[in-house]
Structures are given as C-alpha cells and as structure tokens.
Amino acid sequence: MSLFNVFNISGSGMSAQSTRLNTTASNIANADSVSSSAGETYRARHPVFAAAMQEAAAGQQSATGVKVLGIVESDKPLNVEYSPSHPMADKDGYIYKPNVNVIEEMTNMISASRSYQTNVQLAESAKNMLNKTLTLGQR
Amino acid sequence: MAVGFDKGFQMHAQGMVLRTQRAEVIASNIANADTPGYKAQGMDFKEALAQASRQQQATIYKSNEKHFDIRTGSEDFLKYRVPDQPDTGDGNTVDVQMERNLYLENSLEYQASVQFLNGKIKAYKKVISGGQ
C-alpha cells in the first residue's frame, strides 16, 4: 500500500527539518560566545539537504524522501572586536565573536518550523485517508 | 452474472491506487521543499488512469515462460512541473502552497471514492440479503 510511503516521506521531512531547527538553536545559543582565537570560535552551522535518490532507485519508487547529507560550518568572516579590557582578549586586545547572523537564524527557524508543520499535516491527512479505507464497507 | 462486482468497483479501485501514488509524489515534493536542486514532479492523472485500464484489459495468457510480458514501462506518467515563478537561486521548483492544495484536493477525491464505494457495498449487501 503506497499510502504508507507517505509516512516514510513526511517522516524524513520531519527529521530533516528538526535537524535544521537543532542547528538554528545551537547557532542562536552560541551567538554571543566569545573566544580569544579565530580557531576556537564557534561558526554558524547549517544542514545540507538532498533528495534521497539512491534508496528510491533501489526500490523502483518514484517518490523520494529527503535526507541530511551533512552539516557545514559557515565560512563567513568572524566578528573581530577590539576590546582590551575583556577577560578573553588575546595579547593584541582582540576578542573573536561567532559569524552567526541572529536575524537570518530567526527567519530560518520560522521556515523550518512551518515546513515541519506541513509535513505533520501530510501524515495526518494520509492517516485519515487510511482510516477511511479501513472502515470501507463496514457500516 | 448480471451484477459484476469487479465492474462496479473497477474504476474506483484503480482511481484509489493512483490517488495513493499521487499522494506519495506530492508528499515527496513537500518533504523536499528545501532541498537545493530538487525538481517538483506531478502525475498526469488522465494518462495514468488510461494506462491502468489498458493494463487491466490486456491481461494475456502465457503458455510459455519465454513469452513476452505486454506490460509497458510504468511511471512514464510522472512529469516534471513547470514552475510558474522564477528560480530563487537554488534550483528548487517546489511551490509548497500549490502542493499543499493539490494534496488536499487529492485526499478529498480519495475520500469521495471511498464514499462511493461505501454506497456500492451497501447496495450489494442489500441485494445479497434480499432487502431484509
């Protein structure tokens, strides 16, 4: 029954979107983490999505779920601030702040949570369709 | 038999199978709404239904295992959607709003089929029980 595949697909969408929400939460939480060298500084993380094509080709299915290929760190320049009185300042008086753009992360969060909701609604309505089918001819 | 059960059910049964497939295709479009480079697919329902009825009619008897199967390659009724908005830069052509509406429409049509079948089954039950 191919309607059960809808659960797999929307489930893959939900897990991908929750990964995205996780990275967003981590980015926002670390937006103000300060360090004293560029190497130790937190960098914004983002997941990379890809259609799960291989599994689809193996099972001869036309419908494909989504999977998270990996998480990449942003290579935008870090925010370097001159603040000699800061306890974390290096010997030249600089502190290093993450390259997290909080506004960008907030919009990302809204988009991820809406996409998650859409996937939940898909599963919900597939469930209704299956329930209707299961009670077919019973009344 | 005057009242053919499979004749009464046939069109709805095929339609429901296709609708579940269509639900699957639309679900994968929505799941991949944020995947870069993903191209939205859609089902040519008319073509799919025609193909399904053709397969139903043309079941041939095979007396030798070397005989050809007349089934043609399925799933060529899946086509890529033509996006009605310009590319946003990541090569993704999924329009979530449109897909959601199509999914809703599809599930309503599926439920309509279920309801029609329910009516048919009720009628058959009445016939079998002699109206008692």
mmCIF file of C-alpha atoms in Angstrom:
data_model
loop_
_atom_site.group_PDB
_atom_site.id
_atom_site.type_symbol
_atom_site.label_atom_id
_atom_site.label_comp_id
_atom_site.label_asym_id
_atom_site.label_seq_id
_atom_site.Cartn_x
_atom_site.Cartn_y
_atom_site.Cartn_z
ATOM 1 C CA MET A 1 0.000 0.000 0.000
ATOM 2 C CA SER A 2 1.703 3.098 -1.171
ATOM 3 C CA LEU A 3 -0.087 5.405 1.256
ATOM 4 C CA PHE A 4 2.223 4.068 3.975
ATOM 5 C CA ASN A 5 5.088 5.545 1.990
ATOM 6 C CA VAL A 6 3.655 8.988 2.703
ATOM 7 C CA PHE A 7 4.511 8.359 6.366
ATOM 8 C CA ASN A 8 8.098 7.493 5.453
ATOM 9 C CA ILE A 9 8.437 10.547 3.232
ATOM 10 C CA SER A 10 6.869 13.036 5.617
ATOM 11 C CA GLY A 11 8.847 11.412 8.438
ATOM 12 C CA SER A 12 12.080 12.024 6.551
ATOM 13 C CA GLY A 13 10.972 15.611 6.025
ATOM 14 C CA MET A 14 10.231 15.999 9.737
ATOM 15 C CA SER A 15 13.605 14.642 10.798
ATOM 16 C CA ALA A 16 15.417 16.857 8.268
ATOM 17 C CA GLN A 17 13.550 19.937 9.463
ATOM 18 C CA SER A 18 14.223 19.101 13.111
ATOM 19 C CA THR A 19 17.936 18.831 12.309
ATOM 20 C CA ARG A 20 17.634 22.292 10.820
ATOM 21 C CA LEU A 21 15.861 23.543 13.966
ATOM 22 C CA ASN A 22 18.626 21.990 16.094
ATOM 23 C CA THR A 23 21.402 23.753 14.214
ATOM 24 C CA THR A 24 19.449 27.005 14.393
ATOM 25 C CA ALA A 25 19.028 26.634 18.143
ATOM 26 C CA SER A 26 22.733 25.914 18.535
ATOM 27 C CA ASN A 27 23.621 28.934 16.390
ATOM 28 C CA ILE A 28 21.390 31.301 18.362
ATOM 29 C CA ALA A 29 22.568 29.906 21.697
ATOM 30 C CA ASN A 30 26.182 30.483 20.689
ATOM 31 C CA ALA A 31 25.638 33.848 19.007
ATOM 32 C CA ASP A 32 27.480 35.635 21.806
ATOM 33 C CA SER A 33 30.117 33.027 22.689
ATOM 34 C CA VAL A 34 33.418 34.824 22.797
ATOM 35 C CA SER A 35 36.857 33.299 22.356
ATOM 36 C CA SER A 36 40.403 34.541 22.206
ATOM 37 C CA SER A 37 41.496 32.937 18.910
ATOM 38 C CA ALA A 38 39.933 32.548 15.460
ATOM 39 C CA GLY A 39 40.379 28.755 15.513
ATOM 40 C CA GLU A 40 38.373 28.214 18.691
ATOM 41 C CA THR A 41 35.498 30.481 17.759
ATOM 42 C CA TYR A 42 32.067 28.960 17.106
ATOM 43 C CA ARG A 43 30.973 29.199 13.471
ATOM 44 C CA ALA A 44 27.363 29.147 12.253
ATOM 45 C CA ARG A 45 26.279 25.634 11.256
ATOM 46 C CA HIS A 46 23.790 24.729 8.555
ATOM 47 C CA PRO A 47 22.499 21.356 7.357
ATOM 48 C CA VAL A 48 22.713 20.345 3.678
ATOM 49 C CA PHE A 49 19.552 18.699 2.352
ATOM 50 C CA ALA A 50 19.416 16.274 -0.557
ATOM 51 C CA ALA A 51 16.685 14.143 -2.091
ATOM 52 C CA ALA A 52 17.148 10.502 -1.035
ATOM 53 C CA MET A 53 17.574 9.335 -4.618
ATOM 54 C CA GLN A 54 19.645 6.163 -4.104
ATOM 55 C CA GLU A 55 17.065 4.420 -1.962
ATOM 56 C CA ALA A 56 14.387 5.476 -4.408
ATOM 57 C CA ALA A 57 16.276 3.983 -7.348
ATOM 58 C CA ALA A 58 16.863 0.714 -5.485
ATOM 59 C CA GLY A 59 13.205 0.294 -4.576
ATOM 60 C CA GLN A 60 11.979 1.453 -8.013
ATOM 61 C CA GLN A 61 9.949 4.172 -6.382
ATOM 62 C CA SER A 62 9.089 7.443 -7.946
ATOM 63 C CA ALA A 63 8.620 9.228 -4.637
ATOM 64 C CA THR A 64 11.662 10.293 -2.686
ATOM 65 C CA GLY A 65 12.219 11.394 0.873
ATOM 66 C CA VAL A 66 14.756 13.926 1.991
ATOM 67 C CA LYS A 67 17.940 13.330 3.944
ATOM 68 C CA VAL A 68 20.568 15.438 5.620
ATOM 69 C CA LEU A 69 23.862 14.974 3.786
ATOM 70 C CA GLY A 70 25.838 16.692 6.495
ATOM 71 C CA ILE A 71 26.309 19.882 8.427
ATOM 72 C CA VAL A 72 28.619 22.574 7.107
ATOM 73 C CA GLU A 73 30.156 25.448 9.003
ATOM 74 C CA SER A 74 29.729 28.884 7.532
ATOM 75 C CA ASP A 75 32.935 30.399 6.122
ATOM 76 C CA LYS A 76 31.788 33.973 6.533
ATOM 77 C CA PRO A 77 34.381 36.158 8.278
ATOM 78 C CA LEU A 78 34.240 36.181 12.092
ATOM 79 C CA ASN A 79 33.391 39.320 14.008
ATOM 80 C CA VAL A 80 36.676 40.516 15.459
ATOM 81 C CA GLU A 81 36.325 43.188 18.090
ATOM 82 C CA TYR A 82 38.968 45.327 19.769
ATOM 83 C CA SER A 83 38.259 45.123 23.480
ATOM 84 C CA PRO A 84 41.449 45.058 25.563
ATOM 85 C CA SER A 85 39.593 45.098 28.892
ATOM 86 C CA HIS A 86 37.726 41.863 28.072
ATOM 87 C CA PRO A 87 38.995 38.857 30.076
ATOM 88 C CA MET A 88 39.120 36.731 26.896
ATOM 89 C CA ALA A 89 41.104 39.275 24.863
ATOM 90 C CA ASP A 90 44.277 37.986 23.173
ATOM 91 C CA LYS A 91 47.667 39.680 23.560
ATOM 92 C CA ASP A 92 46.778 42.324 20.958
ATOM 93 C CA GLY A 93 43.497 43.117 22.736
ATOM 94 C CA TYR A 94 41.114 41.416 20.258
ATOM 95 C CA ILE A 95 38.181 39.110 21.013
ATOM 96 C CA TYR A 96 36.572 36.823 18.409
ATOM 97 C CA LYS A 97 32.809 36.564 18.100
ATOM 98 C CA PRO A 98 30.918 33.941 16.004
ATOM 99 C CA ASN A 99 29.748 34.733 12.459
ATOM 100 C CA VAL A 100 26.120 33.988 13.432
ATOM 101 C CA ASN A 101 23.548 36.346 11.958
ATOM 102 C CA VAL A 102 20.718 36.190 14.503
ATOM 103 C CA ILE A 103 18.124 37.716 12.151
ATOM 104 C CA GLU A 104 18.957 35.145 9.497
ATOM 105 C CA GLU A 105 18.690 32.391 12.095
ATOM 106 C CA MET A 106 15.285 33.592 13.282
ATOM 107 C CA THR A 107 13.831 33.515 9.767
ATOM 108 C CA ASN A 108 15.453 30.128 9.279
ATOM 109 C CA MET A 109 13.751 28.918 12.451
ATOM 110 C CA ILE A 110 10.320 30.092 11.303
ATOM 111 C CA SER A 111 10.794 28.488 7.913
ATOM 112 C CA ALA A 112 11.922 25.189 9.483
ATOM 113 C CA SER A 113 9.035 25.048 11.932
ATOM 114 C CA ARG A 114 6.488 25.806 9.207
ATOM 115 C CA SER A 115 7.955 23.102 6.991
ATOM 116 C CA TYR A 116 7.820 20.695 9.928
ATOM 117 C CA GLN A 117 4.149 21.527 10.474
ATOM 118 C CA THR A 118 3.382 20.973 6.801
ATOM 119 C CA ASN A 119 4.932 17.517 6.991
ATOM 120 C CA VAL A 120 2.913 16.700 10.109
ATOM 121 C CA GLN A 121 -0.270 17.728 8.315
ATOM 122 C CA LEU A 122 0.641 15.473 5.380
ATOM 123 C CA ALA A 123 0.997 12.495 7.706
ATOM 124 C CA GLU A 124 -2.232 13.438 9.464
ATOM 125 C CA SER A 125 -4.268 13.534 6.280
ATOM 126 C CA ALA A 126 -2.677 10.308 4.995
ATOM 127 C CA LYS A 127 -3.756 8.770 8.301
ATOM 128 C CA ASN A 128 -7.327 9.988 7.729
ATOM 129 C CA MET A 129 -7.333 8.525 4.229
ATOM 130 C CA LEU A 130 -6.139 5.163 5.550
ATOM 131 C CA ASN A 131 -8.696 5.211 8.356
ATOM 132 C CA LYS A 132 -11.464 5.803 5.827
ATOM 133 C CA THR A 133 -10.189 2.896 3.771
ATOM 134 C CA LEU A 134 -10.010 0.583 6.752
ATOM 135 C CA THR A 135 -13.658 1.190 7.587
ATOM 136 C CA LEU A 136 -14.688 0.678 3.950
ATOM 137 C CA GLY A 137 -17.957 -1.219 3.743
ATOM 138 C CA GLN A 138 -18.342 -1.719 7.478
ATOM 139 C CA ARG A 139 -21.428 0.362 8.020
ATOM 140 C CA MET B 1 -23.611 -12.646 -13.602
ATOM 141 C CA ALA B 2 -25.708 -9.610 -14.245
ATOM 142 C CA VAL B 3 -24.242 -7.523 -11.467
ATOM 143 C CA GLY B 4 -20.467 -7.728 -11.774
ATOM 144 C CA PHE B 5 -18.757 -6.835 -8.554
ATOM 145 C CA ASP B 6 -15.457 -6.015 -10.207
ATOM 146 C CA LYS B 7 -17.244 -3.999 -12.890
ATOM 147 C CA GLY B 8 -18.881 -1.901 -10.214
ATOM 148 C CA PHE B 9 -15.692 -1.408 -8.249
ATOM 149 C CA GLN B 10 -13.157 -1.312 -11.044
ATOM 150 C CA MET B 11 -12.871 2.365 -11.832
ATOM 151 C CA HIS B 12 -12.806 3.387 -8.167
ATOM 152 C CA ALA B 13 -10.257 0.726 -7.277
ATOM 153 C CA GLN B 14 -7.871 1.919 -9.996
ATOM 154 C CA GLY B 15 -8.538 5.521 -9.155
ATOM 155 C CA MET B 16 -7.752 4.943 -5.487
ATOM 156 C CA VAL B 17 -4.473 3.167 -6.249
ATOM 157 C CA LEU B 18 -3.453 6.072 -8.466
ATOM 158 C CA ARG B 19 -4.522 8.595 -5.855
ATOM 159 C CA THR B 20 -2.325 6.939 -3.237
ATOM 160 C CA GLN B 21 0.580 7.127 -5.691
ATOM 161 C CA ARG B 22 -0.213 10.753 -6.320
ATOM 162 C CA ALA B 23 -0.268 11.431 -2.576
ATOM 163 C CA GLU B 24 3.192 9.875 -2.400
ATOM 164 C CA VAL B 25 4.553 12.052 -5.208
ATOM 165 C CA ILE B 26 3.150 15.242 -3.680
ATOM 166 C CA ALA B 27 4.429 14.230 -0.214
ATOM 167 C CA SER B 28 7.930 13.851 -1.594
ATOM 168 C CA ASN B 29 7.663 17.268 -3.240
ATOM 169 C CA ILE B 30 6.734 18.826 0.101
ATOM 170 C CA ALA B 31 9.394 16.894 2.030
ATOM 171 C CA ASN B 32 11.977 18.183 -0.441
ATOM 172 C CA ALA B 33 10.693 21.766 -0.414
ATOM 173 C CA ASP B 34 14.039 22.958 0.996
ATOM 174 C CA THR B 35 16.339 20.650 -0.961
ATOM 175 C CA PRO B 36 18.581 22.566 -3.380
ATOM 176 C CA GLY B 37 18.223 21.420 -6.989
ATOM 177 C CA TYR B 38 15.128 19.281 -6.387
ATOM 178 C CA LYS B 39 12.606 19.395 -9.252
ATOM 179 C CA ALA B 40 8.935 19.019 -8.339
ATOM 180 C CA GLN B 41 7.094 16.175 -10.039
ATOM 181 C CA GLY B 42 3.443 15.755 -10.835
ATOM 182 C CA MET B 43 1.202 12.974 -12.059
ATOM 183 C CA ASP B 44 -0.597 13.138 -15.396
ATOM 184 C CA PHE B 45 -3.740 11.588 -13.951
ATOM 185 C CA LYS B 46 -5.543 11.098 -17.259
ATOM 186 C CA GLU B 47 -2.576 9.288 -18.784
ATOM 187 C CA ALA B 48 -2.072 7.221 -15.612
ATOM 188 C CA LEU B 49 -5.700 6.116 -15.485
ATOM 189 C CA ALA B 50 -5.680 5.273 -19.193
ATOM 190 C CA GLN B 51 -2.537 3.212 -18.693
ATOM 191 C CA ALA B 52 -4.013 1.406 -15.697
ATOM 192 C CA SER B 53 -7.194 0.486 -17.614
ATOM 193 C CA ARG B 54 -5.130 -0.674 -20.577
ATOM 194 C CA GLN B 55 -3.158 -2.976 -18.332
ATOM 195 C CA GLN B 56 -6.328 -4.278 -16.754
ATOM 196 C CA GLN B 57 -7.897 -5.114 -20.111
ATOM 197 C CA ALA B 58 -4.848 -6.588 -21.737
ATOM 198 C CA THR B 59 -4.062 -9.470 -19.426
ATOM 199 C CA ILE B 60 -2.853 -12.239 -21.739
ATOM 200 C CA TYR B 61 -2.438 -15.884 -21.061
ATOM 201 C CA LYS B 62 1.174 -17.045 -21.186
ATOM 202 C CA SER B 63 1.672 -20.710 -22.074
ATOM 203 C CA ASN B 64 5.456 -20.466 -22.150
ATOM 204 C CA GLU B 65 7.757 -18.619 -19.815
ATOM 205 C CA LYS B 66 9.606 -17.136 -22.792
ATOM 206 C CA HIS B 67 6.530 -15.246 -23.904
ATOM 207 C CA PHE B 68 6.782 -11.531 -23.662
ATOM 208 C CA ASP B 69 5.045 -9.618 -20.923
ATOM 209 C CA ILE B 70 2.883 -6.977 -22.529
ATOM 210 C CA ARG B 71 3.209 -4.619 -19.615
ATOM 211 C CA THR B 72 4.895 -1.484 -20.773
ATOM 212 C CA GLY B 73 7.189 0.568 -18.620
ATOM 213 C CA SER B 74 5.080 2.204 -15.988
ATOM 214 C CA GLU B 75 5.533 5.563 -14.286
ATOM 215 C CA ASP B 76 6.082 7.497 -17.503
ATOM 216 C CA PHE B 77 3.001 9.443 -16.461
ATOM 217 C CA LEU B 78 5.174 11.212 -13.891
ATOM 218 C CA LYS B 79 6.246 14.539 -15.289
ATOM 219 C CA TYR B 80 8.199 17.497 -14.016
ATOM 220 C CA ARG B 81 6.174 20.531 -13.097
ATOM 221 C CA VAL B 82 6.683 23.774 -14.959
ATOM 222 C CA PRO B 83 7.447 26.367 -12.273
ATOM 223 C CA ASP B 84 5.321 29.500 -12.510
ATOM 224 C CA GLN B 85 7.789 31.604 -10.586
ATOM 225 C CA PRO B 86 11.407 32.388 -11.401
ATOM 226 C CA ASP B 87 14.184 30.379 -9.785
ATOM 227 C CA THR B 88 15.161 31.708 -6.362
ATOM 228 C CA GLY B 89 18.757 30.654 -6.945
ATOM 229 C CA ASP B 90 18.942 27.125 -5.518
ATOM 230 C CA GLY B 91 17.347 25.288 -8.462
ATOM 231 C CA ASN B 92 14.369 24.088 -6.427
ATOM 232 C CA THR B 93 10.988 24.189 -8.212
ATOM 233 C CA VAL B 94 8.652 23.196 -5.351
ATOM 234 C CA ASP B 95 5.761 25.588 -4.706
ATOM 235 C CA VAL B 96 4.667 24.499 -1.207
ATOM 236 C CA GLN B 97 1.326 26.342 -1.247
ATOM 237 C CA MET B 98 0.333 24.771 -4.547
ATOM 238 C CA GLU B 99 1.483 21.316 -3.463
ATOM 239 C CA ARG B 100 -0.470 21.548 -0.218
ATOM 240 C CA ASN B 101 -3.630 22.444 -2.069
ATOM 241 C CA LEU B 102 -3.083 19.622 -4.535
ATOM 242 C CA TYR B 103 -2.554 17.218 -1.655
ATOM 243 C CA LEU B 104 -5.761 18.364 -0.008
ATOM 244 C CA GLU B 105 -7.653 18.036 -3.292
ATOM 245 C CA ASN B 106 -6.194 14.578 -3.838
ATOM 246 C CA SER B 107 -7.160 13.362 -0.393
ATOM 247 C CA LEU B 108 -10.705 14.709 -0.770
ATOM 248 C CA GLU B 109 -11.063 12.940 -4.098
ATOM 249 C CA TYR B 110 -9.769 9.767 -2.483
ATOM 250 C CA GLN B 111 -12.345 10.083 0.274
ATOM 251 C CA ALA B 112 -15.031 10.703 -2.319
ATOM 252 C CA SER B 113 -14.051 7.422 -3.971
ATOM 253 C CA VAL B 114 -14.231 5.685 -0.593
ATOM 254 C CA GLN B 115 -17.694 7.108 -0.053
ATOM 255 C CA PHE B 116 -18.923 5.982 -3.458
ATOM 256 C CA LEU B 117 -17.540 2.518 -2.773
ATOM 257 C CA ASN B 118 -19.261 2.501 0.608
ATOM 258 C CA GLY B 119 -22.553 3.233 -1.132
ATOM 259 C CA LYS B 120 -21.960 0.486 -3.671
ATOM 260 C CA ILE B 121 -21.083 -2.023 -0.960
ATOM 261 C CA LYS B 122 -24.206 -1.069 0.945
ATOM 262 C CA ALA B 123 -26.289 -1.624 -2.176
ATOM 263 C CA TYR B 124 -24.676 -5.003 -2.834
ATOM 264 C CA LYS B 125 -25.260 -6.020 0.768
ATOM 265 C CA LYS B 126 -28.915 -5.179 0.381
ATOM 266 C CA VAL B 127 -29.111 -7.291 -2.775
ATOM 267 C CA ILE B 128 -27.388 -10.222 -1.090
ATOM 268 C CA SER B 129 -29.620 -10.125 1.949
ATOM 269 C CA GLY B 130 -32.706 -9.790 -0.243
ATOM 270 C CA GLY B 131 -33.633 -6.404 1.131
ATOM 271 C CA GLN B 132 -34.084 -7.645 4.674
#
